XYZ file of C-alpha atoms in Angstrom:
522
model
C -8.782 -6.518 8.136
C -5.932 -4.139 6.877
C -2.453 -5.288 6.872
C -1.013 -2.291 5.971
C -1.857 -0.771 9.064
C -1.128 -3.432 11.017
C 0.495 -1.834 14.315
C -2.599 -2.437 16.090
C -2.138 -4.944 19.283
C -5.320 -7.083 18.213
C -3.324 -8.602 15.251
C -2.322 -11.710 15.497
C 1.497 -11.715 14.286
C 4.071 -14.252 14.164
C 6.944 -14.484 17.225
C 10.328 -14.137 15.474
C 12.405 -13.978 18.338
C 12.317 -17.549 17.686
C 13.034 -17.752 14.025
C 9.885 -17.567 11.814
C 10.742 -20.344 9.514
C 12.923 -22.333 7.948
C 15.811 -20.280 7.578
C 18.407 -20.969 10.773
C 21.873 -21.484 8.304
C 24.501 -18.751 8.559
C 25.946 -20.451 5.530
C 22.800 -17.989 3.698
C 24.472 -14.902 4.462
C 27.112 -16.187 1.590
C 23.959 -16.598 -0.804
C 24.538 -13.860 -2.744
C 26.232 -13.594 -6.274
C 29.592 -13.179 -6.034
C 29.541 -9.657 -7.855
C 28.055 -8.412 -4.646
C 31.414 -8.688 -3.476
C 33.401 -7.675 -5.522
C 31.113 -4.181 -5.571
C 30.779 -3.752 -1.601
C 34.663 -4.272 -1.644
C 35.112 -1.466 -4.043
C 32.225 0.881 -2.786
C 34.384 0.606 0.781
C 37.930 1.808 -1.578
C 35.891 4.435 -3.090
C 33.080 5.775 -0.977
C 32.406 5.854 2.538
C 31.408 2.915 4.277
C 28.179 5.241 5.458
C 27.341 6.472 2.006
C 23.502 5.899 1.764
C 22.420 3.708 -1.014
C 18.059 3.447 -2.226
C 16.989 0.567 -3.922
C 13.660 -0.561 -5.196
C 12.585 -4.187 -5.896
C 10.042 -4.107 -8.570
C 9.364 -6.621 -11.718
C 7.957 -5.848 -15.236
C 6.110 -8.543 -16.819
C 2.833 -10.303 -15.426
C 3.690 -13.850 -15.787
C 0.862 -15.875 -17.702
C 0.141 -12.768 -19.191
C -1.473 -12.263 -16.457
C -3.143 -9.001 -14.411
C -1.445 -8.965 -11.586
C 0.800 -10.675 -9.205
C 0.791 -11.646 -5.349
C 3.328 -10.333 -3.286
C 4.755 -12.839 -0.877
C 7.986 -14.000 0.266
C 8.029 -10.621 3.139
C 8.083 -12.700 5.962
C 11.282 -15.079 4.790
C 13.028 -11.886 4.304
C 12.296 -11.066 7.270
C 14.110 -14.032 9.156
C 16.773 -13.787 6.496
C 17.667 -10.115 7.721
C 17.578 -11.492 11.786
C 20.035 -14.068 11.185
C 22.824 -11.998 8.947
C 26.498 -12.126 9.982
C 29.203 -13.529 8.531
C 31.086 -16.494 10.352
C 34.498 -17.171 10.338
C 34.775 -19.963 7.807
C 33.190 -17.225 5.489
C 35.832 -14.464 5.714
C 38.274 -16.881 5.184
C 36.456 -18.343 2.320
C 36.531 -14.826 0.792
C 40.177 -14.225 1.751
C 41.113 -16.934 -0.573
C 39.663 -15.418 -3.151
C 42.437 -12.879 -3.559
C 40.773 -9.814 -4.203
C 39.116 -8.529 -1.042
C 41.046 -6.004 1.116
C 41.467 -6.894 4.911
C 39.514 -3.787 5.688
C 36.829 -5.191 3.707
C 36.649 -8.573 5.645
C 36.869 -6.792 8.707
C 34.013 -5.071 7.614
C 32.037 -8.332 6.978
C 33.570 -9.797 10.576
C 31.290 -6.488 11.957
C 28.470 -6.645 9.717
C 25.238 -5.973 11.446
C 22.216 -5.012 9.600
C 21.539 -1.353 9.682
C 19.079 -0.315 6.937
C 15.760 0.844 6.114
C 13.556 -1.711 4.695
C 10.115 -0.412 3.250
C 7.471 -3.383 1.350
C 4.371 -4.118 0.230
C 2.588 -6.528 3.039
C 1.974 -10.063 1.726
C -1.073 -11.206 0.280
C -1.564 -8.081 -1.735
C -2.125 -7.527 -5.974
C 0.821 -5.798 -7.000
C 1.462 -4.571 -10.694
C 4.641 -3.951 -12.616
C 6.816 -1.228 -12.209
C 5.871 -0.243 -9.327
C 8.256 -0.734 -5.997
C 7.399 -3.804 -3.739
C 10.234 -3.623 -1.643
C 12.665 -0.159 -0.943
C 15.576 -0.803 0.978
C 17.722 2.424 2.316
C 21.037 2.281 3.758
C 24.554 1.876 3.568
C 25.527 1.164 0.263
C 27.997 -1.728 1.233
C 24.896 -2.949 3.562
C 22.272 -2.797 0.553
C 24.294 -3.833 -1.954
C 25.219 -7.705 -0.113
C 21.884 -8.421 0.589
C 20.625 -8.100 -3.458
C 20.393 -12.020 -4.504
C 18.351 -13.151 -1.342
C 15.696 -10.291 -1.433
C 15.533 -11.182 -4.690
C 15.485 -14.903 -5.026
C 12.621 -14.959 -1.513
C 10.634 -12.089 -3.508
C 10.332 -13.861 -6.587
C 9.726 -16.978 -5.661
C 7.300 -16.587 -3.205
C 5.547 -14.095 -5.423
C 5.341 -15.961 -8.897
C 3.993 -19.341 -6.648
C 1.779 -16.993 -4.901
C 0.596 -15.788 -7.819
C 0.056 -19.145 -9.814
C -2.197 -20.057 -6.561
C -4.580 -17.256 -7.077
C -4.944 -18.329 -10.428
C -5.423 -21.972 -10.190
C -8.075 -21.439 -6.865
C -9.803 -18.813 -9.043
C -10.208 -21.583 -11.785
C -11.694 -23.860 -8.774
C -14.465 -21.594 -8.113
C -14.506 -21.750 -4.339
C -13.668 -25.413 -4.576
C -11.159 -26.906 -2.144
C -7.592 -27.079 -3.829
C -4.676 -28.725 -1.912
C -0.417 -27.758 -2.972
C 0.531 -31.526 -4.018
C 3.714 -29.989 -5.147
C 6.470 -30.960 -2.623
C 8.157 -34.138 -4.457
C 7.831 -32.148 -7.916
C 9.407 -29.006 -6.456
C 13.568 -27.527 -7.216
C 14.883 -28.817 -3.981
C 13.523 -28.563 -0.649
C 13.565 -25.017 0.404
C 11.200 -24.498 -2.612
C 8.794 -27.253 -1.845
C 8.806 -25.372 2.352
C 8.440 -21.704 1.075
C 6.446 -22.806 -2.309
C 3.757 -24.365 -0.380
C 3.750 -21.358 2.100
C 3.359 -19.157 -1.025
C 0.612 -21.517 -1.851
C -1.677 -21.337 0.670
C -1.279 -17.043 1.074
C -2.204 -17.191 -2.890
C -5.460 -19.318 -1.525
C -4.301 -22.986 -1.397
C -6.582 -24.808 1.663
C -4.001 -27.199 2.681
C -0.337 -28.719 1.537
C 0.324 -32.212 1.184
C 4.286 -31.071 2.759
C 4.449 -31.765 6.102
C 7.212 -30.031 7.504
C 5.331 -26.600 5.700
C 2.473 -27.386 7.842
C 4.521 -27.826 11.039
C 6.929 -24.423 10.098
C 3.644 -22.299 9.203
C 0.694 -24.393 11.051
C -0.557 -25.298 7.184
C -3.783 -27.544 7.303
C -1.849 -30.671 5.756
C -3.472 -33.414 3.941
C -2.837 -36.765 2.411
C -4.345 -40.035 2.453
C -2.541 -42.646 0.765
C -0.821 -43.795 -2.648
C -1.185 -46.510 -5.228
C 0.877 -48.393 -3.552
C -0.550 -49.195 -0.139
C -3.360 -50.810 -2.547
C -0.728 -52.607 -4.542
C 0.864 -54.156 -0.923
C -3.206 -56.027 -0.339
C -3.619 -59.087 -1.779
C -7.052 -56.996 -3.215
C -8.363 -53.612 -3.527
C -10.832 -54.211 -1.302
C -8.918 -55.466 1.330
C -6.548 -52.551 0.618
C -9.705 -50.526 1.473
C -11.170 -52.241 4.288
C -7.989 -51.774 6.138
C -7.328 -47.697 5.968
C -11.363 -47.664 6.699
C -10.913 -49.730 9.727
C -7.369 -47.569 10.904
C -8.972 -44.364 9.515
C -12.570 -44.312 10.049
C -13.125 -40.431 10.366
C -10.751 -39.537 7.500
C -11.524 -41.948 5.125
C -10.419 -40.736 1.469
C -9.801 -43.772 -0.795
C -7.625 -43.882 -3.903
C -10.010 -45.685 -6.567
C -8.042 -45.684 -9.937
C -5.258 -48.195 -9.250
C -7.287 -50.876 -11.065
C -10.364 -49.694 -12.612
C -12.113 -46.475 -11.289
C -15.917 -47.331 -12.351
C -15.898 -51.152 -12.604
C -13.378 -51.949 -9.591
C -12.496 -48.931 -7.532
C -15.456 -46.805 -6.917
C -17.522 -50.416 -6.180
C -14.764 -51.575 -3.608
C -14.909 -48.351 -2.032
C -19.019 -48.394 -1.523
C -18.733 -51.433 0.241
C -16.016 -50.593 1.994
C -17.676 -47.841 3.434
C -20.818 -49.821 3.946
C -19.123 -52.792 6.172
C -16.257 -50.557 7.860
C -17.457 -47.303 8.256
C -21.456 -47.243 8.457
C -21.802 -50.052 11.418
C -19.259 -47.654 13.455
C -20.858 -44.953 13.177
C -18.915 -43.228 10.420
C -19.201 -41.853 7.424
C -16.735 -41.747 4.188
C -14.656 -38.483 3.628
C -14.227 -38.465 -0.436
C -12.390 -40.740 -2.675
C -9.431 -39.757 -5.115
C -8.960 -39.927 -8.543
C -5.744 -39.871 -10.016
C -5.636 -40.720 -13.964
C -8.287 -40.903 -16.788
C -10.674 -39.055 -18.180
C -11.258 -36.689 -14.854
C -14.921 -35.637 -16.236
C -16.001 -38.461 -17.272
C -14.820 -40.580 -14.015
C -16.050 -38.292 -11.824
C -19.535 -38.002 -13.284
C -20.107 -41.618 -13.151
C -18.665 -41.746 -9.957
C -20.989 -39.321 -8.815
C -23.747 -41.332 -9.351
C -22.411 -44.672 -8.508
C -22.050 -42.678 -4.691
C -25.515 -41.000 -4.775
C -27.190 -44.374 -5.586
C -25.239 -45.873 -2.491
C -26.714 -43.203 -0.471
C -22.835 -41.459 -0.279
C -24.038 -37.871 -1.399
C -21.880 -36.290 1.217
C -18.951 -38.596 -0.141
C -16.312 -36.092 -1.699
C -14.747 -36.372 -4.899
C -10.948 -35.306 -5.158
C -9.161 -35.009 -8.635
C -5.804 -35.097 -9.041
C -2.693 -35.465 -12.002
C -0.529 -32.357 -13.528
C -3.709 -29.886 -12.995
C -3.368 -26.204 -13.866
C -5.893 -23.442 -13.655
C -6.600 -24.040 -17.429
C -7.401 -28.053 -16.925
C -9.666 -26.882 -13.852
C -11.367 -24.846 -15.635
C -12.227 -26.709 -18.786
C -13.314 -29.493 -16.005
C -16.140 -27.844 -14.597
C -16.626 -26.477 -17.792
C -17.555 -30.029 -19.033
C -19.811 -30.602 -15.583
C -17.265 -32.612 -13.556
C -18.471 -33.469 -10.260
C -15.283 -32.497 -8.150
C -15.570 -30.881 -5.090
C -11.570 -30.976 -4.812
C -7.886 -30.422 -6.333
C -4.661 -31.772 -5.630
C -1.704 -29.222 -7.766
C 1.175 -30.394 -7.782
C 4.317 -29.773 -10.456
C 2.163 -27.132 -12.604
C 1.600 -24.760 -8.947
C 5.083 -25.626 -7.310
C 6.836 -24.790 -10.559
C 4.988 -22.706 -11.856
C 5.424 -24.496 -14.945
C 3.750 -22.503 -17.416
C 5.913 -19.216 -16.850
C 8.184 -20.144 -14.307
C 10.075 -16.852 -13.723
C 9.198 -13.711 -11.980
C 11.583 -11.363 -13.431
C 11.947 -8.640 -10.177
C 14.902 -6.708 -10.449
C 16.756 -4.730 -7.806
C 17.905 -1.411 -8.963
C 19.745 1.867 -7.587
C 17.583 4.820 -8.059
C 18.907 7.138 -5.151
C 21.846 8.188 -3.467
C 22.257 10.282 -0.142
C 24.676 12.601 1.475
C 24.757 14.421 4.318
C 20.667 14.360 3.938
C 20.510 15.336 0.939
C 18.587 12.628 -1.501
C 19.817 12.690 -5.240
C 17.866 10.606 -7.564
C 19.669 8.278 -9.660
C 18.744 6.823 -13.184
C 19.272 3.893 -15.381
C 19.366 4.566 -19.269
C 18.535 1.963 -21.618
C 17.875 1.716 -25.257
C 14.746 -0.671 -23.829
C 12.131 1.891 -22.946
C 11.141 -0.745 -20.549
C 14.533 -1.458 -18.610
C 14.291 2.641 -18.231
C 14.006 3.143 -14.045
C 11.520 5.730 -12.326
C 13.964 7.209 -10.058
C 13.920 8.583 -6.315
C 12.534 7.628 -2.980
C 9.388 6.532 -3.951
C 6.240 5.249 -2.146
C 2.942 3.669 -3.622
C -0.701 4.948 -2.909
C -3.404 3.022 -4.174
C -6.625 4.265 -5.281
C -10.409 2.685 -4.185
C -13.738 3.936 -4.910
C -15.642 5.029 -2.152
C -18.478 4.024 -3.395
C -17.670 0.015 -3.772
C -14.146 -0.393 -2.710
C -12.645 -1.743 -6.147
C -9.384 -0.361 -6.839
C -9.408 2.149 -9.031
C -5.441 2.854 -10.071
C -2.081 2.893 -8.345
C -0.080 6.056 -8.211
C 3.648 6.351 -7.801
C 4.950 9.343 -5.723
C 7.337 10.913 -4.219
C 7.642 9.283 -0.699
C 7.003 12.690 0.949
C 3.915 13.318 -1.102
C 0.495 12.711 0.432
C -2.371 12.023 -2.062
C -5.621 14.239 -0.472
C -8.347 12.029 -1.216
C -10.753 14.616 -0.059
C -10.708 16.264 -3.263
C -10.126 15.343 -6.890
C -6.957 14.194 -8.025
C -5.940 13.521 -11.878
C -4.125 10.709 -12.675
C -2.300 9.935 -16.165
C -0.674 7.546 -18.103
C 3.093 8.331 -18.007
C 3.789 7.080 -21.357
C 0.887 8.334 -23.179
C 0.150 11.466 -21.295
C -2.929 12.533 -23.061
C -4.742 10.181 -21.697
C -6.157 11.400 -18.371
C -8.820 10.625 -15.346
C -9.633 12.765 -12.646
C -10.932 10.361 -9.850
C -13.344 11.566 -7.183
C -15.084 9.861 -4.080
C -11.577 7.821 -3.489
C -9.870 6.953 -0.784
C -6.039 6.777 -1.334
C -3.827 3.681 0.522
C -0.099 4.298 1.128
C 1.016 0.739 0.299
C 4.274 0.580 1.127
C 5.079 -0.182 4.488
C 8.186 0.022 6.752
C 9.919 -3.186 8.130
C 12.907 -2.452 9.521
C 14.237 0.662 10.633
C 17.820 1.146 11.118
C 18.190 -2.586 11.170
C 15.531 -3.421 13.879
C 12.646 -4.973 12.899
C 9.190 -2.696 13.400
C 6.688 -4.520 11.688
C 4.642 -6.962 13.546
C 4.177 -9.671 10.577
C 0.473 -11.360 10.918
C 0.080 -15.410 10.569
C -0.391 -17.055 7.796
C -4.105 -16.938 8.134
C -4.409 -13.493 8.170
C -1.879 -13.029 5.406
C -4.415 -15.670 3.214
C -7.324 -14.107 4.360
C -5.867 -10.528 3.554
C -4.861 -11.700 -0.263
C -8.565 -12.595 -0.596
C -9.988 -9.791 0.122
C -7.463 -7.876 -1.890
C -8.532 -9.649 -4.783
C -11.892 -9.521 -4.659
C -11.156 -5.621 -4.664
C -10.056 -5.933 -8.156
C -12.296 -5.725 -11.229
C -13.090 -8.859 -12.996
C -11.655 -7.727 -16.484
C -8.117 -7.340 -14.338
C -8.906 -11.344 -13.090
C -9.479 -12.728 -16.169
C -7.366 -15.278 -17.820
C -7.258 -14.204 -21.470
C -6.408 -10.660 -22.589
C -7.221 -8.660 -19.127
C -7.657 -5.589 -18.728
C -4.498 -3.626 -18.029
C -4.656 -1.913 -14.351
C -3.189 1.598 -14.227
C -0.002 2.274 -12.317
C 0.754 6.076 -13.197
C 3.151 8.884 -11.954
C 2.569 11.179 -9.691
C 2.693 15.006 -11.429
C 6.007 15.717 -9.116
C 8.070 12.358 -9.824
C 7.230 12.342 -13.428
C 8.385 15.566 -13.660
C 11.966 14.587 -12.030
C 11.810 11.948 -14.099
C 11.162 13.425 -17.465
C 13.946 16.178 -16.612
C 16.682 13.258 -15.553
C 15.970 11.781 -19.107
C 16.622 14.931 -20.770
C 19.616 15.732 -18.822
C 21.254 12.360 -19.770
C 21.040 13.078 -23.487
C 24.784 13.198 -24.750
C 26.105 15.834 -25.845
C 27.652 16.126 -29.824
C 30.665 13.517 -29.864
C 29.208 11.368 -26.811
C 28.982 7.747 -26.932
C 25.544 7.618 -27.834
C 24.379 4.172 -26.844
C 22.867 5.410 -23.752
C 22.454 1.548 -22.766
C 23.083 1.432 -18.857
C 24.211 5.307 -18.102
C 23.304 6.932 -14.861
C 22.783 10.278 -14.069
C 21.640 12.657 -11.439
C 19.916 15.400 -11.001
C 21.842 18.047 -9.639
C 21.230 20.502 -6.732
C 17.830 18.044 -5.439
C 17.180 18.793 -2.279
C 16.247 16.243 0.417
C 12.721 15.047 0.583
């Protein structure tokens, strides 16, 4: 399927008339850093309220060191945008601040969502620098809305994105989000196990995820209902005999191979077998996870359990998986918790949200930020994204920025380059080029018609598979191109040089902005 072209009626899409998810609080609308304020107040003293703002959402750095990331978190922005307004107990909140004008809160006492919101669907590889969300509009509008765009975007991206990688590790094995109880707080074990299942996650173990976004959910039981039986075997005979057609047993309270696995086999043998049932898997939770599950293995297959499943579990990561099976384990499953919900190894997706047009009267003029970082420099303008496949077997080939009025004929060859090192240049033929971003709202009403969750997973893995296995690797991959189109990097290149200062100019060029006069609309 395509979700980028996703107007079609056969797609099945999610009903937000009725709120999508979890977010139903006004008090969110306040979620934003309090600068946001202070900025929309003075934008309204010193510009028009209807002064058209662009902003891009895009990020720099693959966490992990990664190749890519997953973009997720669209469809919590979504119901985020449906439910802004300010309430009462907010303006007056903000009136006792001290600083906001009374046409200002009257503004807020009015607010209704009016912009242009263009992203990248769910689900899909995204690389740095490149724009995953636009948003166009007024600039007091744009401007409030910064902090939840990006707090949803990054989150559900960089958990997203850990997913891919640990279920990549797994090699088509089942692997479960165990993360809820290890999570920051409870909105990030709801949207973090969402994230984890579109980055390819089978199930959660969070149960009010599953019943927000129809999750598979799993969980059998924990060390302690075996602790509450006067045995482990009784412990076992019992869930057999209350759950005979999901029996998963826990088997390393005690003793996995001289206590656990034993009491499970003839648990299954007096509970499950004369009723007609047979065992699920059982679960092991400490030790040596190799080892243990090799022996256990065979303890099963002598008992005549070969369609018994093992589960591992205990502070996995795509690296632990992966040196696992490296060393032969016999585990057909994976329960993730803190090292997925976290992200723990490289917690933070930096995505930044950044002016980089202005409008008037309809005429766009690009905007630039200036910074002695060459990588904090912005690629200015209304932008949109076209990605690149080969005709011949559909792996993506290299993402070009453009203009958002350009159109990239991929009926003929077109010459891409790297926009830092210019010299080095492709021209790619037998392509096919994808316009990636997408438009979501449009003057405040939502046009998009945002597919389940299945789709959405579904989607992300056959997006990946796109992608060449040098760009999935681990360790050192290969570096994906995202270049300029010839037209923007020309603007671009000419808005640098225009912002040079001049002889007795502060020089630090750190944070300046500049335009490029005379641009004419797109």
């Amino acid at each position: 399927m395509n979700i980028q072209r996703n107007n079609s009626s056969n797609i099945d899409t999610e009903n937000h008339s009725s709120s999508f998810t979890w977010i139903n609080r006004q008090s969110l609308t306040m979620l934003a850093d309090f600068y946001e304020f202070t900025m929309s107040n003075g934008f309204l003293e010193r510009f028009s309220k209807n002064t058209i703002a662009y902003y891009d959402i895009f990020f720099r750095k693959v966490p992990d060191n990664g190749g890519f990331v997953i973009a997720a978190g669209l469809g919590s922005v979504i119901d985020f945008i449906l439910n802004l307004r300010f309430e009462e107990d907010d303006i007056e909140y903000l009136r006792q601040q001290k600083l906001f004008s009374e046409k200002f809160l009257e503004f807020l006492k009015n607010f209704r969502f009016t912009c242009d919101l263009w992203a990248i669907p769910e689900g899909t590889p995204v690389f740095p620098y490149e724009p995953i969300m636009v948003v166009r509009g007024p600039v007091l509008e744009a401007q409030l809305i910064e902090t939840m765009l990006l707090l949803l975007d990054n989150f559900g991206s960089r958990i997203a994105t850990k997913s891919a990688r640990v279920n990549r590790a797994a090699q088509g094995r089942t692997v479960v989000d165990f993360g809820a109880r290890r999570a920051h707080g409870p909105d990030a074990a709801i949207l973090g196990a969402r994230a984890s299942y579109i980055g390819g996650c089978t199930g959660t173990s969070c149960t009010l995820a599953g019943k927000l976004f129809d999750i598979p959910v799993m969980g059998t039981m924990a060390h302690s209902w075996v602790q509450m039986f006067p045995s482990e075997l009784e412990a076992f005979k019992a869930f057999a005999q209350i759950y005979p057609n999901n029996c998963i047993l826990l088997v390393d309270t005690y003793n996995v191979l001289k206590s656990g696995v034993p009491n499970a086999i003839r648990a299954f043998n007096e509970e499950l077998l004369p009723k007609g049932f047979r065992p699920r898997g059982i679960r092991i939770d400490s030790g040596d996870l190799a080892y243990l599950s090799k022996q256990a293995r065979k303890m099963l297959d002598e008992a005549g359990f070969t369609d018994c499943k093992i589960m591992a579990s205990n502070s996995l990561d795509e690296h632990l998986i992966g040196d696992l099976l490296s060393q032969g384990a016999e585990i057909d499953a994976f329960g993730v918790g803190e090292r997925l919900i976290t992200a723990k190894s490289d917690a933070v997706l930096g995505g930044v949200y950044k002016l980089v047009a202005m409008e008037e009267n309809g005429e766009i003029t690009p905007r630039i930020k200036i910074s002695e970082n060459v990588e904090k420099i912005i690629t200015p303008g209304f932008k949109q994204v076209y990605r690149l496949y080969g005709r011949n077997n559909g792996k993506a080939i290299a993402d070009v920025i453009t203009l958002f009025d350009e159109v990239i004929d991929d009926t003929r060859p077109y010459e891409i380059f790297d926009p830092v090192h210019t010299w080095k240049r492709k021209k790619v033929t037998n392509f096919r080029a994808e316009p990636l971003l997408v438009k979501i709202f449009a003057k405040g009403t939502l046009v998009y018609r945002q597919p389940k969750l299945d789709a959405v997973r579904n989607y992300c893995a056959e997006q990946l598979r796109t992608l060449w296995e040098e760009v999935l690797r681990f360790k050192n991959p290969h570096k994906y191109y995202v270049d300029l189109s010839k037209p923007l990097w020309d603007m671009k290149q000419q808005l640098l040089l225009s912002s040079q200062p001049k002889s007795g100019d502060d020089e630090s060029g750190d944070g300046s902005v500049t335009h490029f006069p005379e641009k004419k609309p797109h």
